[in-house]
Short mmCIF file of C-alpha atoms and ligand atoms in Angstrom, two decimals:
data_model
loop_
_atom_site.label_atom_id
_atom_site.label_comp_id
_atom_site.label_asym_id
_atom_site.label_seq_id
_atom_site.Cartn_x
_atom_site.Cartn_y
_atom_site.Cartn_z
CA UNK A 1 90.54 -22.93 16.13
CA UNK A 2 87.36 -23.11 18.15
CA UNK A 3 84.79 -20.49 17.28
CA UNK A 4 84.50 -17.89 19.96
CA UNK A 5 81.29 -18.02 21.98
CA UNK A 6 79.33 -14.87 21.31
CA UNK A 7 76.12 -15.84 23.08
CA UNK A 8 75.90 -14.43 26.60
CA UNK A 9 76.62 -17.06 29.25
CA UNK A 10 75.33 -17.58 32.78
CA UNK A 11 77.68 -16.41 35.53
CA UNK A 12 79.61 -19.49 36.73
CA UNK A 13 77.68 -21.44 39.38
CA UNK A 14 80.79 -22.21 41.38
CA UNK A 15 79.48 -21.88 44.94
CA UNK A 16 78.53 -25.56 44.95
CA UNK A 17 81.18 -28.14 44.20
CA UNK A 18 80.68 -31.52 42.59
CA UNK A 19 81.97 -34.90 43.68
CA UNK A 20 82.25 -37.05 40.56
CA UNK A 21 78.89 -36.92 38.83
CA UNK A 22 77.04 -35.39 41.73
CA UNK A 23 76.48 -31.85 42.88
CA UNK A 24 77.21 -31.44 46.60
CA UNK A 25 75.04 -29.30 48.88
CA UNK A 26 75.83 -28.79 52.54
CA UNK A 27 78.34 -31.65 52.32
CA UNK A 28 75.77 -34.07 50.88
CA UNK A 29 75.95 -35.50 47.36
CA UNK A 30 72.68 -34.95 45.53
CA UNK A 31 71.31 -38.51 45.80
CA UNK A 32 71.82 -38.48 49.57
CA UNK A 33 70.28 -35.06 49.77
CA UNK A 34 67.23 -36.31 47.85
CA UNK A 35 66.90 -39.21 50.29
CA UNK A 36 67.16 -36.76 53.16
CA UNK A 37 64.43 -34.55 51.66
CA UNK A 38 62.26 -37.67 51.43
CA UNK A 39 60.72 -36.88 48.07
CA UNK A 40 61.19 -34.79 45.00
CA UNK A 41 60.77 -31.99 44.20
CA UNK A 42 62.54 -30.11 46.97
CA UNK A 43 64.46 -26.99 47.78
CA UNK A 44 67.79 -27.31 49.58
CA UNK A 45 69.58 -24.44 51.31
CA UNK A 46 73.22 -24.63 52.30
CA UNK A 47 73.90 -23.23 55.81
CA UNK A 48 77.61 -22.88 55.10
CA UNK A 49 76.92 -20.70 52.07
CA UNK A 50 74.50 -18.52 54.05
CA UNK A 51 77.12 -18.00 56.73
CA UNK A 52 79.80 -17.33 54.11
CA UNK A 53 77.66 -14.72 52.34
CA UNK A 54 77.08 -12.73 55.52
CA UNK A 55 80.80 -12.88 56.32
CA UNK A 56 81.66 -11.58 52.83
CA UNK A 57 79.27 -8.69 53.25
CA UNK A 58 80.61 -7.83 56.69
CA UNK A 59 84.12 -7.78 55.24
CA UNK A 60 83.11 -5.50 52.35
CA UNK A 61 80.94 -3.02 54.26
CA UNK A 62 81.84 -0.77 57.18
CA UNK A 63 81.41 -2.42 60.57
CA UNK A 64 79.12 0.36 61.73
CA UNK A 65 76.50 -0.50 59.10
CA UNK A 66 73.91 -2.91 60.46
CA UNK A 67 72.76 -5.77 58.30
CA UNK A 68 69.11 -6.84 58.33
CA UNK A 69 67.56 -9.88 56.70
CA UNK A 70 64.30 -9.17 54.79
CA UNK A 71 62.65 -12.52 55.43
CA UNK A 72 60.07 -12.33 52.67
CA UNK A 73 62.87 -13.61 50.41
CA UNK A 74 62.78 -16.92 52.30
CA UNK A 75 60.60 -17.34 55.37
CA UNK A 76 61.44 -21.00 56.15
CA UNK A 77 61.56 -20.95 59.98
CA UNK A 78 64.79 -22.96 60.25
CA UNK A 79 66.49 -20.67 57.74
CA UNK A 80 65.22 -17.52 59.47
CA UNK A 81 66.58 -18.88 62.76
CA UNK A 82 69.96 -19.50 61.12
CA UNK A 83 69.98 -15.98 59.68
CA UNK A 84 68.90 -14.46 63.00
CA UNK A 85 72.15 -15.74 64.46
CA UNK A 86 74.18 -14.01 61.74
CA UNK A 87 72.58 -10.64 61.04
CA UNK A 88 71.72 -7.63 63.22
CA UNK A 89 67.98 -7.61 62.64
CA UNK A 90 65.06 -9.13 60.76
CA UNK A 91 62.64 -7.21 58.55
CA UNK A 92 59.15 -8.62 58.34
CA UNK A 93 56.30 -7.72 56.03
CA UNK A 94 53.28 -9.33 57.71
CA UNK A 95 51.98 -10.55 61.05
CA UNK A 96 52.70 -14.10 59.92
CA UNK A 97 56.33 -13.26 59.24
CA UNK A 98 56.51 -11.43 62.55
CA UNK A 99 55.46 -14.59 64.37
CA UNK A 100 58.24 -16.56 62.65
CA UNK A 101 60.80 -13.82 63.36
CA UNK A 102 59.86 -13.74 67.05
CA UNK A 103 60.30 -17.51 67.26
CA UNK A 104 63.63 -17.36 65.41
CA UNK A 105 65.48 -16.01 68.40
CA UNK A 106 65.88 -12.51 66.94
CA UNK A 107 65.85 -9.69 69.48
CA UNK A 108 62.39 -8.02 69.12
CA UNK A 109 64.09 -4.65 69.44
CA UNK A 110 65.89 -5.43 66.16
CA UNK A 111 62.82 -6.54 64.23
CA UNK A 112 61.14 -4.03 61.90
CA UNK A 113 57.86 -4.29 60.04
CA UNK A 114 57.25 -2.69 56.61
CA UNK A 115 54.52 -3.18 54.07
CA UNK A 116 51.43 -1.39 52.80
CA UNK A 117 48.04 -2.21 54.31
CA UNK A 118 48.99 -3.30 57.81
CA UNK A 119 45.94 -4.62 59.64
CA UNK A 120 44.98 -3.35 63.07
CA UNK A 121 45.65 -6.85 64.43
CA UNK A 122 49.15 -6.80 62.93
CA UNK A 123 49.88 -3.40 64.45
CA UNK A 124 48.69 -4.70 67.85
CA UNK A 125 51.03 -7.70 67.47
CA UNK A 126 53.87 -5.28 66.66
CA UNK A 127 53.29 -2.93 69.60
CA UNK A 128 52.84 -5.85 72.00
CA UNK A 129 56.14 -7.38 70.82
CA UNK A 130 57.98 -4.05 71.01
CA UNK A 131 59.22 -4.12 67.44
CA UNK A 132 59.76 -1.11 65.15
CA UNK A 133 56.95 -0.32 62.71
CA UNK A 134 57.86 1.43 59.47
CA UNK A 135 54.66 3.42 59.05
CA UNK A 136 53.45 3.81 55.49
CA UNK A 137 50.29 5.93 55.87
CA UNK A 138 48.51 8.46 58.06
CA UNK A 139 46.02 5.75 58.97
CA UNK A 140 48.79 3.63 60.48
CA UNK A 141 49.93 6.58 62.58
CA UNK A 142 46.39 7.10 63.94
CA UNK A 143 45.90 3.39 64.61
CA UNK A 144 49.22 3.09 66.42
CA UNK A 145 48.32 6.07 68.61
CA UNK A 146 45.11 4.31 69.65
CA UNK A 147 46.86 0.96 70.20
CA UNK A 148 49.67 2.54 72.24
CA UNK A 149 47.08 4.18 74.52
CA UNK A 150 45.09 0.96 74.78
CA UNK A 151 48.17 -1.10 75.76
CA UNK A 152 49.88 1.66 77.75
CA UNK A 153 53.01 0.89 75.73
CA UNK A 154 55.24 2.97 73.50
CA UNK A 155 54.73 2.40 69.79
CA UNK A 156 58.15 2.47 68.11
CA UNK A 157 57.93 3.95 64.63
CA UNK A 158 60.05 4.95 61.68
CA UNK A 159 58.58 6.59 58.61
CA UNK A 160 58.89 4.66 55.41
CA UNK A 161 59.42 7.38 52.85
CA UNK A 162 58.47 7.07 49.21
CA UNK A 163 61.45 8.97 47.86
CA UNK A 164 61.38 11.59 45.13
CA UNK A 165 63.83 9.54 43.05
CA UNK A 166 64.02 6.02 41.59
CA UNK A 167 66.61 3.26 41.87
CA UNK A 168 68.04 3.10 38.35
CA UNK A 169 68.47 -0.28 36.59
CA UNK A 170 66.41 -2.02 39.20
CA UNK A 171 64.52 -5.27 38.54
CA UNK A 172 61.55 -4.01 40.54
CA UNK A 173 61.10 -0.37 41.44
CA UNK A 174 59.52 0.19 44.82
CA UNK A 175 60.04 3.90 45.30
CA UNK A 176 59.81 7.12 43.33
CA UNK A 177 56.73 8.37 41.49
CA UNK A 178 53.27 7.36 42.67
CA UNK A 179 53.55 4.20 44.82
CA UNK A 180 51.52 2.29 47.37
CA UNK A 181 54.68 2.00 49.48
CA UNK A 182 55.63 4.51 52.12
CA UNK A 183 54.60 8.11 52.60
CA UNK A 184 55.58 10.50 49.80
CA UNK A 185 58.60 12.58 50.74
CA UNK A 186 56.49 15.75 50.28
CA UNK A 187 53.94 14.51 52.85
CA UNK A 188 56.53 13.30 55.33
CA UNK A 189 56.84 16.55 57.33
CA UNK A 190 53.09 16.37 58.00
CA UNK A 191 53.41 12.70 59.03
CA UNK A 192 56.27 13.60 61.37
CA UNK A 193 54.11 16.28 62.98
CA UNK A 194 51.35 13.69 63.44
CA UNK A 195 53.76 11.25 65.04
CA UNK A 196 54.96 13.93 67.44
CA UNK A 197 51.43 14.97 68.34
CA UNK A 198 50.35 11.36 68.91
CA UNK A 199 53.32 10.77 71.21
CA UNK A 200 54.64 7.81 69.24
CA UNK A 201 58.27 6.85 69.81
CA UNK A 202 59.89 8.19 66.64
CA UNK A 203 63.13 6.41 65.73
CA UNK A 204 63.94 7.28 62.15
CA UNK A 205 63.45 6.63 58.48
CA UNK A 206 63.17 3.70 56.13
CA UNK A 207 63.80 4.07 52.41
CA UNK A 208 63.58 1.18 50.00
CA UNK A 209 63.95 2.15 46.38
CA UNK A 210 63.94 -1.22 44.61
CA UNK A 211 65.07 -4.78 44.25
CA UNK A 212 67.40 -7.00 42.17
CA UNK A 213 70.01 -4.47 41.12
CA UNK A 214 73.36 -5.62 39.74
CA UNK A 215 74.88 -2.17 39.19
CA UNK A 216 76.94 -0.94 42.12
CA UNK A 217 76.84 2.64 40.87
CA UNK A 218 73.03 2.66 40.85
CA UNK A 219 72.92 1.34 44.42
CA UNK A 220 75.52 3.88 45.52
CA UNK A 221 73.48 6.67 43.97
CA UNK A 222 70.26 5.50 45.65
CA UNK A 223 71.97 5.21 49.05
CA UNK A 224 73.49 8.65 48.63
CA UNK A 225 70.15 10.22 47.70
CA UNK A 226 68.37 8.34 50.49
CA UNK A 227 70.81 9.69 53.03
CA UNK A 228 70.42 13.26 51.74
CA UNK A 229 66.65 12.98 51.80
CA UNK A 230 66.64 11.59 55.34
CA UNK A 231 68.94 14.38 56.45
CA UNK A 232 66.52 16.97 55.07
CA UNK A 233 63.48 15.26 56.59
CA UNK A 234 65.21 14.94 59.96
CA UNK A 235 64.82 18.71 60.40
CA UNK A 236 61.09 18.16 60.93
CA UNK A 237 61.42 15.04 63.07
CA UNK A 238 59.94 15.05 66.59
CA UNK A 239 63.04 13.29 67.99
CA UNK A 240 66.62 12.63 66.88
CA UNK A 241 67.07 10.01 64.17
CA UNK A 242 68.35 6.80 65.73
CA UNK A 243 67.63 4.46 62.88
CA UNK A 244 68.24 5.12 59.20
CA UNK A 245 67.42 2.22 56.93
CA UNK A 246 68.92 2.94 53.51
CA UNK A 247 67.27 -0.06 51.87
CA UNK A 248 69.13 -2.62 49.79
CA UNK A 249 68.24 -3.96 46.41
CA UNK A 250 71.48 -5.93 45.98
CA UNK A 251 70.89 -8.36 43.12
CA UNK A 252 72.25 -11.76 42.13
CA UNK A 253 72.95 -12.96 38.57
CA UNK A 254 70.11 -15.07 37.20
CA UNK A 255 70.28 -14.76 33.45
CA UNK A 256 72.87 -15.11 30.70
CA UNK A 257 75.12 -12.08 30.51
CA UNK A 258 74.53 -10.98 34.12
CA UNK A 259 77.54 -10.60 36.40
CA UNK A 260 77.89 -10.62 40.16
CA UNK A 261 77.41 -7.30 41.94
CA UNK A 262 80.59 -5.51 42.95
CA UNK A 263 80.49 -4.78 46.67
CA UNK A 264 83.63 -2.64 46.98
CA UNK A 265 82.18 0.67 45.65
CA UNK A 266 79.13 0.22 47.89
CA UNK A 267 81.41 -0.30 50.88
CA UNK A 268 83.39 2.84 50.06
CA UNK A 269 80.24 4.93 49.76
CA UNK A 270 78.71 3.58 52.95
CA UNK A 271 81.92 4.33 54.82
CA UNK A 272 81.64 7.96 53.65
CA UNK A 273 78.01 8.09 54.81
CA UNK A 274 78.90 6.59 58.20
CA UNK A 275 81.50 9.32 58.57
CA UNK A 276 79.04 12.07 57.68
CA UNK A 277 76.38 10.65 59.97
CA UNK A 278 78.76 10.94 62.92
CA UNK A 279 78.33 14.72 62.81
CA UNK A 280 75.08 15.17 60.87
CA UNK A 281 72.94 12.47 62.53
CA UNK A 282 75.06 11.59 65.55
CA UNK A 283 72.60 9.19 67.14
CA UNK A 284 71.73 7.34 63.96
CA UNK A 285 72.56 3.75 63.20
CA UNK A 286 72.76 3.07 59.45
CA UNK A 287 71.02 -0.10 58.32
CA UNK A 288 70.75 -1.95 55.05
CA UNK A 289 68.17 -4.65 54.51
CA UNK A 290 68.74 -7.49 52.10
CA UNK A 291 66.71 -10.52 51.17
CA UNK A 292 67.70 -12.13 47.90
CA UNK A 293 71.39 -11.25 48.13
CA UNK A 294 71.75 -13.06 51.46
CA UNK A 295 69.91 -16.26 50.60
CA UNK A 296 69.34 -16.51 46.85
CA UNK A 297 72.61 -18.12 45.84
CA UNK A 298 72.63 -20.57 48.75
CA UNK A 299 69.57 -22.47 47.53
CA UNK A 300 68.73 -24.88 44.73
CA UNK A 301 65.49 -26.40 43.52
CA UNK A 302 65.61 -30.06 42.57
CA UNK A 303 63.00 -31.82 40.44
CA UNK A 304 63.09 -35.34 39.03
CA UNK A 305 62.74 -36.19 35.36
CA UNK A 306 59.60 -38.30 34.89
CA UNK A 307 59.54 -38.50 31.16
CA UNK A 308 61.75 -37.79 28.22
CA UNK A 309 59.83 -36.82 25.13
CA UNK A 310 60.85 -35.77 21.67
CA UNK A 311 58.39 -33.54 19.91
CA UNK A 312 59.21 -32.69 16.32
CA UNK A 313 62.89 -33.01 17.06
CA UNK A 314 62.88 -31.00 20.31
CA UNK A 315 63.76 -32.77 23.59
CA UNK A 316 61.47 -32.21 26.57
CA UNK A 317 62.42 -33.36 30.05
CA UNK A 318 59.10 -33.55 31.88
CA UNK A 319 59.65 -33.22 35.63
CA UNK A 320 57.66 -33.76 38.81
CA UNK A 321 57.66 -30.06 39.71
CA UNK A 322 57.47 -26.81 37.84
CA UNK A 323 56.01 -23.36 38.16
CA UNK A 324 53.78 -24.54 40.99
CA UNK A 325 56.94 -24.64 43.13
CA UNK A 326 59.21 -22.23 41.33
CA UNK A 327 57.23 -19.48 39.69
CA UNK A 328 60.22 -17.19 39.19
CA UNK A 329 62.28 -19.76 37.27
CA UNK A 330 59.34 -20.17 34.92
CA UNK A 331 59.58 -16.45 34.16
CA UNK A 332 56.21 -15.57 35.61
CA UNK A 333 57.26 -13.62 38.72
CA UNK A 334 57.69 -10.09 37.41
CA UNK A 335 59.97 -10.78 34.44
CA UNK A 336 59.15 -8.92 31.25
CA UNK A 337 60.91 -11.35 28.91
CA UNK A 338 61.32 -14.98 29.91
CA UNK A 339 64.96 -16.05 30.29
CA UNK A 340 66.51 -19.23 31.63
CA UNK A 341 67.83 -19.55 35.16
CA UNK A 342 71.09 -21.50 35.43
CA UNK A 343 70.13 -25.19 35.25
CA UNK A 344 72.11 -28.46 35.41
CA UNK A 345 71.46 -32.19 35.56
CA UNK A 346 72.69 -32.54 39.14
CA UNK A 347 73.59 -36.24 38.98
CA UNK A 348 75.48 -35.89 35.69
CA UNK A 349 77.77 -32.97 36.48
CA UNK A 350 80.73 -34.65 34.77
CA UNK A 351 78.83 -35.75 31.67
CA UNK A 352 80.48 -35.24 28.34
CA UNK A 353 77.40 -36.06 26.30
CA UNK A 354 75.34 -32.89 26.01
CA UNK A 355 72.20 -31.97 24.16
CA UNK A 356 69.77 -29.11 23.78
CA UNK A 357 66.71 -29.81 25.93
CA UNK A 358 63.77 -28.01 27.48
CA UNK A 359 62.79 -28.68 31.08
CA UNK A 360 59.08 -28.51 31.82
CA UNK A 361 56.90 -29.27 34.82
CA UNK A 362 53.81 -31.46 35.08
CA UNK A 363 51.25 -28.68 34.84
CA UNK A 364 48.85 -28.53 31.94
CA UNK A 365 49.90 -25.05 30.83
CA UNK A 366 52.59 -23.86 28.42
CA UNK A 367 53.73 -21.42 31.12
CA UNK A 368 55.21 -24.37 33.01
CA UNK A 369 58.65 -24.05 31.49
CA UNK A 370 61.79 -24.20 33.67
CA UNK A 371 64.41 -24.24 30.93
CA UNK A 372 63.84 -23.33 27.31
CA UNK A 373 66.20 -25.16 24.90
CA UNK A 374 69.32 -25.12 27.07
CA UNK A 375 72.50 -27.11 26.64
CA UNK A 376 72.34 -29.79 29.34
CA UNK A 377 73.84 -33.18 30.04
CA UNK A 378 71.78 -35.84 28.25
CA UNK A 379 69.17 -36.85 30.82
CA UNK A 380 66.88 -39.82 31.36
CA UNK A 381 63.86 -40.42 33.58
CA UNK A 382 65.01 -40.61 37.20
CA UNK A 383 67.67 -37.93 36.78
CA UNK A 384 67.64 -34.84 38.95
CA UNK A 385 67.32 -31.40 37.39
CA UNK A 386 68.85 -28.65 39.52
CA UNK A 387 67.91 -25.00 39.25
CA UNK A 388 70.50 -22.73 40.82
CA UNK A 389 69.94 -19.26 42.34
CA UNK A 390 66.78 -20.57 43.98
CA UNK A 391 67.18 -19.64 47.64
CA UNK A 392 64.96 -16.56 47.39
CA UNK A 393 61.37 -16.10 46.22
CA UNK A 394 60.94 -19.83 45.64
CA UNK A 395 58.53 -22.01 47.59
CA UNK A 396 56.71 -19.20 49.38
CA UNK A 397 56.39 -17.11 46.21
CA UNK A 398 54.85 -19.86 44.07
CA UNK A 399 51.24 -20.98 43.51
CA UNK A 400 51.62 -24.39 45.15
CA UNK A 401 47.92 -25.26 45.05
CA UNK A 402 47.68 -24.65 41.30
CA UNK A 403 46.68 -27.98 39.69
CA UNK A 404 46.69 -29.88 42.95
CA UNK A 405 50.18 -31.38 42.97
CA UNK A 406 51.90 -32.05 46.31
CA UNK A 407 53.67 -29.16 48.03
CA UNK A 408 57.44 -28.88 47.72
CA UNK A 409 59.76 -30.09 50.50
CA UNK A 410 62.44 -27.77 51.90
CA UNK A 411 65.64 -28.75 53.66
CA UNK A 412 68.35 -26.70 55.31
CA UNK A 413 71.64 -28.60 55.36
C1 PLP B 1 61.17 -7.09 49.26
C2 PLP B 1 61.80 -6.15 50.17
C3 PLP B 1 63.12 -6.35 50.58
C4 PLP B 1 63.97 -7.47 50.05
O1 PLP B 1 64.32 -7.26 48.73
P1 PLP B 1 65.46 -8.18 48.06
O2 PLP B 1 65.47 -7.79 46.64
O3 PLP B 1 65.05 -9.58 48.28
O4 PLP B 1 66.73 -7.86 48.76
C5 PLP B 1 63.65 -5.48 51.49
N1 PLP B 1 62.91 -4.47 51.99
C6 PLP B 1 61.64 -4.24 51.62
C7 PLP B 1 60.90 -3.11 52.21
C8 PLP B 1 61.05 -5.07 50.71
O5 PLP B 1 59.79 -4.85 50.34
#
């Protein structure tokens, strides 16, 4: 009898199929895809999978809930344009992202802008474009009042509230306790008074408690508490709530032992909130905003093996890209303990000969580690290492200039 595997495994990476030895992305076998990208390393994003993910979400959540794409997860203009055609709105976090969102074909009325430390120039861009600003400080309220007067235009605002609770089991907490994000719930009535006095066009509330959560019950609890908090704060609002962004935080499985998020309980809870909102906040549209969950699983990072080295019995596959392109897979983007992303040798998917190997990049630092002693197909120079779950927080979230290697290519297929 085979010994039972007790080590935690990666969730199956079954969104991409293989044809013979090769992984297939967007209908292209890996070698063709590499030729299409022009050089390694590269990121590839599969349009079909992006479309499929949005459809799955729409099926699991109530129709009345609007779906926004938080483009900081992946700001590639072609990808943002594809997403703009699928979702109900785009959330941006800088003037640079706003420019891409405006060019993506998204309706400016459905673009919202969150983030601490908005510059006056960014707020001018926002008012001029007619997008919704999620204000995060009293300074932003004052600045918007001045800009609205200057332009003779309405400044559309929602208050981003730093809630008085946290999103449990979240990879990154972005609300609750002292935070640079949003206006503390306790100070929100005062902010609402300021918005009313300044004559800004108040539209609602934005709450974002955290990111990368795989526990449906934690997300349900945060959405429930966010709704209750918004309902309380609405009593002091200068106008009816028309927009209630309950955040997101839906995670994807990266590491051994992690399982895909269950959408059904979230759908049930949102349906109950939609029902309540019909009487309690009758003009409000409920919104969730997702980045990683929409795009993360649709993307891979591909790097070519340059060298195969054995050091004191341990196999190292030295590749042409590493943490300079994919900081998060190296474990240096907010992880407390480094763990391996799911990795495969993408041109040897049907290999029977396996070995334990480490995948490293070309940078002269021990941090440049993409896979630490994983079981992989036996690989040789020229082979293509694939890192799955790489559609979010990849190229744009990595220190590409570090050590002066070429930037990474990106293709949407
Ligand atoms: C980062 C961020 C998101 C996206 O988070 P994901 O974990 O990628 O879904 C959404 N909203 C706000 C305000 C953010 O800061």
